[in-house]
Tab-separated table of C-alpha atoms and ligand atoms in Angstrom:
chain	number	residue	atom	x	y	z
A	1	MET	CA	88.825	127.364	146.065
A	2	SER	CA	91.403	127.565	143.272
A	3	PRO	CA	89.882	127.716	139.743
A	4	ALA	CA	90.370	124.189	138.138
A	5	SER	CA	93.000	123.535	135.369
A	6	PRO	CA	91.600	123.485	131.897
A	7	THR	CA	91.184	120.162	130.384
A	8	SER	CA	93.906	119.023	128.064
A	9	LEU	CA	92.964	118.678	124.576
A	10	TYR	CA	94.411	116.257	122.108
A	11	GLY	CA	93.399	115.364	118.521
A	12	VAL	CA	93.720	113.927	115.096
A	13	LEU	CA	93.667	116.201	111.926
A	14	GLY	CA	92.656	114.624	108.595
A	15	LEU	CA	90.136	114.153	105.933
A	16	PRO	CA	88.035	112.260	106.189
A	17	VAL	CA	88.264	111.256	110.001
A	18	ALA	CA	85.081	109.737	110.277
A	19	GLY	CA	85.435	105.982	111.006
A	20	ASN	CA	88.860	106.857	112.447
A	21	PRO	CA	89.164	104.577	115.829
A	22	THR	CA	91.887	106.370	117.580
A	23	GLN	CA	89.841	108.529	119.386
A	24	GLU	CA	87.901	105.691	121.056
A	25	MET	CA	91.360	104.171	121.998
A	26	ILE	CA	92.796	107.262	123.187
A	27	GLU	CA	89.836	108.206	125.428
A	28	ALA	CA	89.522	104.785	127.022
A	29	ALA	CA	93.363	105.282	127.936
A	30	PHE	CA	92.627	108.829	129.200
A	31	ASP	CA	89.411	107.253	131.529
A	32	ALA	CA	91.539	104.231	132.630
A	33	ALA	CA	94.410	106.584	133.591
A	34	GLY	CA	92.004	109.047	135.269
A	35	LEU	CA	93.249	111.838	133.155
A	36	ASP	CA	91.236	115.104	132.758
A	37	ALA	CA	91.891	115.241	128.855
A	38	ARG	CA	89.859	114.876	125.763
A	39	TYR	CA	90.700	113.712	122.104
A	40	VAL	CA	88.792	115.348	119.169
A	41	SER	CA	88.830	113.955	115.512
A	42	LEU	CA	89.052	117.110	113.356
A	43	GLU	CA	88.687	117.346	109.442
A	44	VAL	CA	90.893	119.564	107.862
A	45	GLN	CA	90.828	120.702	104.212
A	46	PRO	CA	94.597	120.389	102.437
A	47	GLU	CA	94.371	124.338	102.060
A	48	ALA	CA	93.576	124.878	105.749
A	49	LEU	CA	96.308	122.733	107.271
A	50	ALA	CA	98.740	125.531	108.005
A	51	ASP	CA	95.920	127.474	109.712
A	52	ALA	CA	94.694	124.505	111.553
A	53	MET	CA	98.526	123.882	112.695
A	54	ARG	CA	98.907	127.525	113.925
A	55	GLY	CA	95.317	127.000	115.855
A	56	ALA	CA	96.737	123.974	117.386
A	57	ARG	CA	99.843	125.777	118.573
A	58	ALA	CA	97.679	128.795	119.812
A	59	LEU	CA	95.280	126.603	121.797
A	60	GLY	CA	98.218	124.665	123.454
A	61	PHE	CA	97.477	121.084	122.343
A	62	PRO	CA	100.134	118.838	123.890
A	63	GLY	CA	99.448	116.213	121.176
A	64	LEU	CA	98.128	115.583	117.900
A	65	HIS	CA	97.951	112.939	115.532
A	66	ILE	CA	98.085	113.690	111.780
A	67	THR	CA	96.415	111.244	109.225
A	68	VAL	CA	95.810	111.123	105.643
A	69	PRO	CA	96.365	113.306	103.322
A	70	HIS	CA	98.448	115.626	105.633
A	71	LYS	CA	101.116	113.373	106.681
A	72	VAL	CA	103.940	114.824	104.231
A	73	GLU	CA	102.386	118.521	104.087
A	74	VAL	CA	102.725	118.701	107.829
A	75	VAL	CA	106.363	118.346	107.776
A	76	PRO	CA	107.537	121.932	107.096
A	77	LEU	CA	105.000	123.403	109.465
A	78	LEU	CA	107.143	121.643	112.539
A	79	ASP	CA	110.162	122.704	114.385
A	80	ARG	CA	111.788	119.226	114.753
A	81	LEU	CA	111.654	115.673	113.436
A	82	THR	CA	112.573	112.243	115.029
A	83	PRO	CA	114.784	110.168	113.150
A	84	ALA	CA	111.930	107.924	112.025
A	85	ALA	CA	109.886	110.900	110.671
A	86	GLN	CA	113.267	112.143	108.937
A	87	LEU	CA	113.730	108.645	107.252
A	88	SER	CA	110.071	108.082	106.067
A	89	GLY	CA	109.426	111.869	105.233
A	90	ALA	CA	106.229	111.885	106.943
A	91	VAL	CA	104.657	112.501	110.269
A	92	ASN	CA	101.840	111.063	111.938
A	93	CYS	CA	102.177	111.970	115.744
A	94	ILE	CA	103.317	115.558	117.383
A	95	LYS	CA	104.358	116.315	120.536
A	96	ARG	CA	104.466	119.924	121.853
A	97	GLU	CA	107.777	120.279	123.870
A	98	GLY	CA	108.091	123.687	125.219
A	99	GLU	CA	107.241	126.147	122.392
A	100	GLU	CA	108.408	123.717	119.939
A	101	LEU	CA	106.193	121.081	117.905
A	102	VAL	CA	108.134	117.777	117.238
A	103	GLY	CA	106.980	115.432	114.711
A	104	ASP	CA	107.423	111.750	114.764
A	105	ASN	CA	106.270	108.652	112.650
A	106	THR	CA	104.672	105.961	114.708
A	107	ASP	CA	103.334	104.128	111.959
A	108	GLY	CA	106.380	101.770	111.764
A	109	LYS	CA	106.992	101.720	115.394
A	110	GLY	CA	103.526	100.593	116.224
A	111	PHE	CA	104.197	97.675	113.594
A	112	VAL	CA	107.453	96.696	114.958
A	113	ASP	CA	105.972	96.727	118.641
A	114	SER	CA	103.265	94.465	117.973
A	115	LEU	CA	105.920	92.083	115.798
A	116	ARG	CA	107.904	92.150	118.963
A	117	GLU	CA	105.275	90.103	120.825
A	118	LEU	CA	106.282	87.157	118.721
A	119	ARG	CA	109.860	87.808	117.926
A	120	ASP	CA	112.642	90.689	118.019
A	121	PRO	CA	112.985	92.008	114.187
A	122	ARG	CA	116.831	92.480	115.199
A	123	ASP	CA	119.088	90.216	112.840
A	124	ALA	CA	115.824	88.877	110.687
A	125	VAL	CA	115.468	89.029	107.175
A	126	ALA	CA	112.154	90.997	106.306
A	127	VAL	CA	110.144	90.976	103.111
A	128	VAL	CA	107.680	93.901	102.778
A	129	ILE	CA	105.310	93.762	99.969
A	130	GLY	CA	104.286	97.588	98.917
A	131	ALA	CA	106.052	100.864	98.628
A	132	GLY	CA	103.293	103.275	99.669
A	133	GLY	CA	103.485	105.196	103.071
A	134	ALA	CA	102.759	102.482	105.221
A	135	ALA	CA	105.096	100.262	103.699
A	136	ARG	CA	108.047	103.060	103.843
A	137	ALA	CA	107.335	103.648	107.353
A	138	ILE	CA	107.749	99.758	108.167
A	139	VAL	CA	110.880	99.548	106.353
A	140	ALA	CA	112.434	102.549	107.943
A	141	GLU	CA	111.470	101.294	111.538
A	142	LEU	CA	112.450	97.533	110.673
A	143	ALA	CA	116.013	99.066	109.700
A	144	LEU	CA	116.095	101.272	112.659
A	145	ALA	CA	115.263	98.056	115.001
A	146	GLY	CA	118.474	96.149	113.209
A	147	THR	CA	117.170	93.885	110.454
A	148	ALA	CA	119.879	91.984	108.938
A	149	ARG	CA	118.156	92.562	105.285
A	150	ILE	CA	114.933	93.596	103.927
A	151	VAL	CA	113.547	93.000	100.248
A	152	VAL	CA	110.786	95.486	99.386
A	153	ALA	CA	108.624	93.941	96.357
A	154	ASN	CA	106.176	96.214	94.759
A	155	ARG	CA	103.940	96.060	91.621
A	156	THR	CA	105.347	99.247	90.629
A	157	LEU	CA	109.226	98.404	90.743
A	158	GLY	CA	110.532	102.108	90.746
A	159	LYS	CA	108.693	102.784	93.786
A	160	ALA	CA	110.152	99.745	95.713
A	161	THR	CA	113.730	100.865	94.235
A	162	GLU	CA	113.154	104.428	95.882
A	163	VAL	CA	112.323	103.416	99.163
A	164	ALA	CA	115.196	100.704	99.089
A	165	SER	CA	117.769	102.984	98.205
A	166	GLN	CA	116.659	105.937	100.642
A	167	ILE	CA	116.293	103.701	103.754
A	168	SER	CA	119.360	101.863	102.740
A	169	ALA	CA	121.378	105.166	102.544
A	170	GLY	CA	119.704	106.568	105.756
A	171	THR	CA	120.378	103.433	107.911
A	172	GLY	CA	123.223	101.354	106.253
A	173	VAL	CA	120.846	98.063	106.233
A	174	PRO	CA	120.862	96.409	103.086
A	175	VAL	CA	117.654	97.011	101.536
A	176	GLU	CA	116.697	95.361	98.073
A	177	SER	CA	113.832	96.088	95.550
A	178	ALA	CA	112.016	93.305	93.759
A	179	GLN	CA	109.231	93.442	91.360
A	180	LEU	CA	105.982	91.847	92.571
A	181	THR	CA	104.428	89.900	89.960
A	182	GLU	CA	101.720	87.053	90.451
A	183	PRO	CA	102.223	84.754	91.634
A	184	TRP	CA	105.502	85.891	93.419
A	185	THR	CA	107.808	83.447	95.391
A	186	VAL	CA	108.489	84.711	98.839
A	187	PRO	CA	112.191	84.433	99.296
A	188	GLY	CA	113.089	81.220	101.092
A	189	ASP	CA	115.156	83.163	104.013
A	190	ALA	CA	112.415	85.254	105.120
A	191	ASP	CA	111.751	85.409	108.822
A	192	VAL	CA	109.163	88.232	108.589
A	193	VAL	CA	106.757	88.787	105.427
A	194	VAL	CA	104.421	92.012	105.682
A	195	ASN	CA	101.674	92.950	103.544
A	196	ALA	CA	101.815	96.664	103.517
A	197	THR	CA	99.880	97.034	100.400
A	198	THR	CA	96.277	98.116	100.501
A	199	VAL	CA	94.948	94.550	98.902
A	200	GLY	CA	92.601	93.185	101.502
A	201	MET	CA	91.347	96.538	102.735
A	202	SER	CA	88.052	96.975	101.104
A	203	ASP	CA	87.586	93.121	99.766
A	204	PRO	CA	88.024	90.813	102.592
A	205	ALA	CA	88.962	87.975	100.212
A	206	GLY	CA	91.229	90.086	98.316
A	207	ARG	CA	95.080	88.593	97.901
A	208	ILE	CA	98.134	89.000	96.319
A	209	ARG	CA	98.928	85.413	94.880
A	210	LEU	CA	101.967	84.282	96.906
A	211	ASP	CA	104.265	80.866	96.592
A	212	TRP	CA	105.110	80.287	100.098
A	213	SER	CA	106.639	77.240	99.516
A	214	GLN	CA	110.354	78.243	99.897
A	215	VAL	CA	109.858	79.695	103.178
A	216	GLY	CA	110.655	77.443	106.167
A	217	ASP	CA	108.251	76.733	108.965
A	218	GLY	CA	107.595	79.248	111.546
A	219	ALA	CA	108.083	82.602	109.582
A	220	ILE	CA	105.780	85.403	110.671
A	221	ALA	CA	103.374	86.978	108.564
A	222	ALA	CA	101.950	90.453	109.333
A	223	ASP	CA	99.138	92.576	107.792
A	224	VAL	CA	98.706	96.334	107.703
A	225	VAL	CA	94.963	95.899	107.022
A	226	ILE	CA	92.979	96.602	110.019
A	227	ALA	CA	91.186	93.040	110.614
A	228	PRO	CA	91.525	90.225	112.717
A	229	SER	CA	92.103	87.948	109.712
A	230	THR	CA	92.802	88.460	106.191
A	231	ALA	CA	93.290	86.081	103.089
A	232	PHE	CA	97.217	86.867	103.218
A	233	LEU	CA	97.234	85.918	106.764
A	234	ARG	CA	95.142	82.811	106.644
A	235	ASP	CA	97.217	81.585	103.579
A	236	ALA	CA	100.307	82.059	105.557
A	237	GLU	CA	98.999	80.186	108.730
A	238	GLU	CA	97.870	77.288	106.165
A	239	HIS	CA	101.559	77.180	105.308
A	240	GLY	CA	102.715	76.867	108.995
A	241	HIS	CA	103.490	80.456	109.696
A	242	ARG	CA	102.491	82.764	112.568
A	243	ALA	CA	100.215	85.833	111.905
A	244	VAL	CA	100.366	89.283	113.279
A	245	ASP	CA	97.176	91.278	112.588
A	246	GLY	CA	96.924	94.841	111.854
A	247	LEU	CA	94.719	95.538	114.881
A	248	GLY	CA	97.814	95.171	117.199
A	249	MET	CA	99.947	97.578	115.127
A	250	LEU	CA	96.995	100.202	115.336
A	251	VAL	CA	96.901	99.597	119.258
A	252	GLU	CA	100.636	99.895	119.775
A	253	GLN	CA	100.741	103.192	117.471
A	254	ALA	CA	98.308	104.644	119.783
A	255	VAL	CA	100.005	103.196	122.981
A	256	ILE	CA	103.254	104.879	121.611
A	257	GLY	CA	101.642	108.312	121.182
A	258	PHE	CA	99.965	108.267	124.577
A	259	ARG	CA	103.110	107.230	126.283
A	260	TRP	CA	105.102	110.181	124.329
A	261	TRP	CA	102.420	112.800	125.279
A	262	THR	CA	101.833	111.765	128.820
A	263	GLY	CA	104.697	109.902	130.178
A	264	ILE	CA	101.940	107.504	131.326
A	265	GLU	CA	101.945	103.816	130.242
A	266	PRO	CA	98.241	103.517	129.053
A	267	ASP	CA	95.993	100.397	129.465
A	268	ARG	CA	96.377	98.440	126.374
A	269	ALA	CA	93.619	96.065	127.276
A	270	ALA	CA	91.002	98.867	127.531
A	271	MET	CA	92.420	100.593	124.056
A	272	ARG	CA	92.060	97.032	122.365
A	273	ALA	CA	88.548	96.501	123.485
A	274	ALA	CA	87.458	100.189	122.323
A	275	LEU	CA	89.019	99.632	119.180
A	276	GLU	CA	87.410	95.977	118.522
A	277	HIS	CA	83.969	97.915	119.833
A	278	GLU	CA	84.486	100.714	117.383
A	279	LEU	CA	84.960	98.041	114.523
A	280	GLY	CA	81.944	96.096	115.434
A	281	LEU	CA	83.943	93.260	116.735
A	282	GLY	CA	83.623	93.107	120.260
B	301	LIG	P1	99.439	103.379	102.145
B	301	LIG	O1	99.696	104.893	102.287
B	301	LIG	O2	98.236	102.924	102.917
B	301	LIG	O3	100.627	102.493	102.180
B	301	LIG	P2	99.492	103.945	98.928
B	301	LIG	O4	100.553	105.058	99.272
B	301	LIG	O5	98.412	104.320	98.094
B	301	LIG	O6	98.619	103.403	100.512
B	301	LIG	O7	100.114	102.415	98.708
B	301	LIG	C1	99.430	101.369	98.284
B	301	LIG	C2	100.364	100.109	98.050
B	301	LIG	O8	99.515	98.982	97.684
B	301	LIG	C3	101.242	100.538	96.863
B	301	LIG	O9	102.650	99.777	96.884
B	301	LIG	C4	100.491	99.778	95.743
B	301	LIG	O10	101.289	99.350	94.879
B	301	LIG	P3	101.598	100.250	93.424
B	301	LIG	O11	102.714	100.992	93.926
B	301	LIG	O12	102.077	99.236	92.578
B	301	LIG	O13	100.462	101.064	93.027
B	301	LIG	C5	99.796	98.470	96.672
B	301	LIG	N1	98.739	97.979	95.791
B	301	LIG	C6	97.591	98.597	95.813
B	301	LIG	N2	96.701	97.540	95.056
B	301	LIG	C7	97.657	96.665	94.608
B	301	LIG	C8	97.204	95.431	93.725
B	301	LIG	N3	96.046	94.931	93.236
B	301	LIG	N4	98.392	94.484	93.710
B	301	LIG	C9	99.547	94.849	94.319
B	301	LIG	N5	99.753	96.065	94.959
B	301	LIG	C10	98.733	96.766	95.071
């Protein structure tokens, strides 16, 4: 009898990683696909990141997720970056290709794939509220997906201006910045409005006060907050708009990593069920 081939080991490096539901989603997909693979959530201190990456290389991890606070610091430890990772300056998903580690940023891709269930972002006018890491990844991916125009609105205008000028220069898509005041009037030609701030994350009733009155019916409101509904989404629905929740974005992000790593289309429904179970929703 020939010896069994070793179990493939995947994982996420972050701090903290407790409560990160990606392990449950990816392992549900491994089970559904009948793969002999495991996914581990590993807590790594910032000063240990370079050693951890050397260890992952030595151990032959075929794929890794990287989460807060390592998404920017991991960049110089990699051999190559995808265009999305170059544009956002941050990596959350790594694939080993031969001896090389390739970094991608799937934060925005997961968002765009979950948006695509309702509409193609091509030629859309998008408004992104926020200018942190999540917002930057989403603006980059919307631009790469061919949106006509993007407005980045942030409480701290300088951060919005920086994101806007970098993504515009990198893609040729017009990206403007705006000062987010409250209440803020959502531009009337918006097709897609994204809450990419942390508002609503710890306080489910938390909301940025928005005036939706100028926006025509049937726009799409999307929230990065990981919850089936938020005050932002409920307000938008009351004004006749359609909602995309943050759970779909998280599932699509895990789907993209799984597909990239294994070449197999994962069982989305099993992943969504695992996510809902982990969050106490299912
Ligand atoms: P992430 O990496 O999850 O995007 P982040 O980088 O800390 O998190 O960014 C948080 C975003 O939420 C920022 O755009 C922040 O606005 P500022 O740049 O002005 O800080 C936004 N944000 C957080 N709390 C907010 C609030 N109460 N009102 C408006 N925007 C808020």
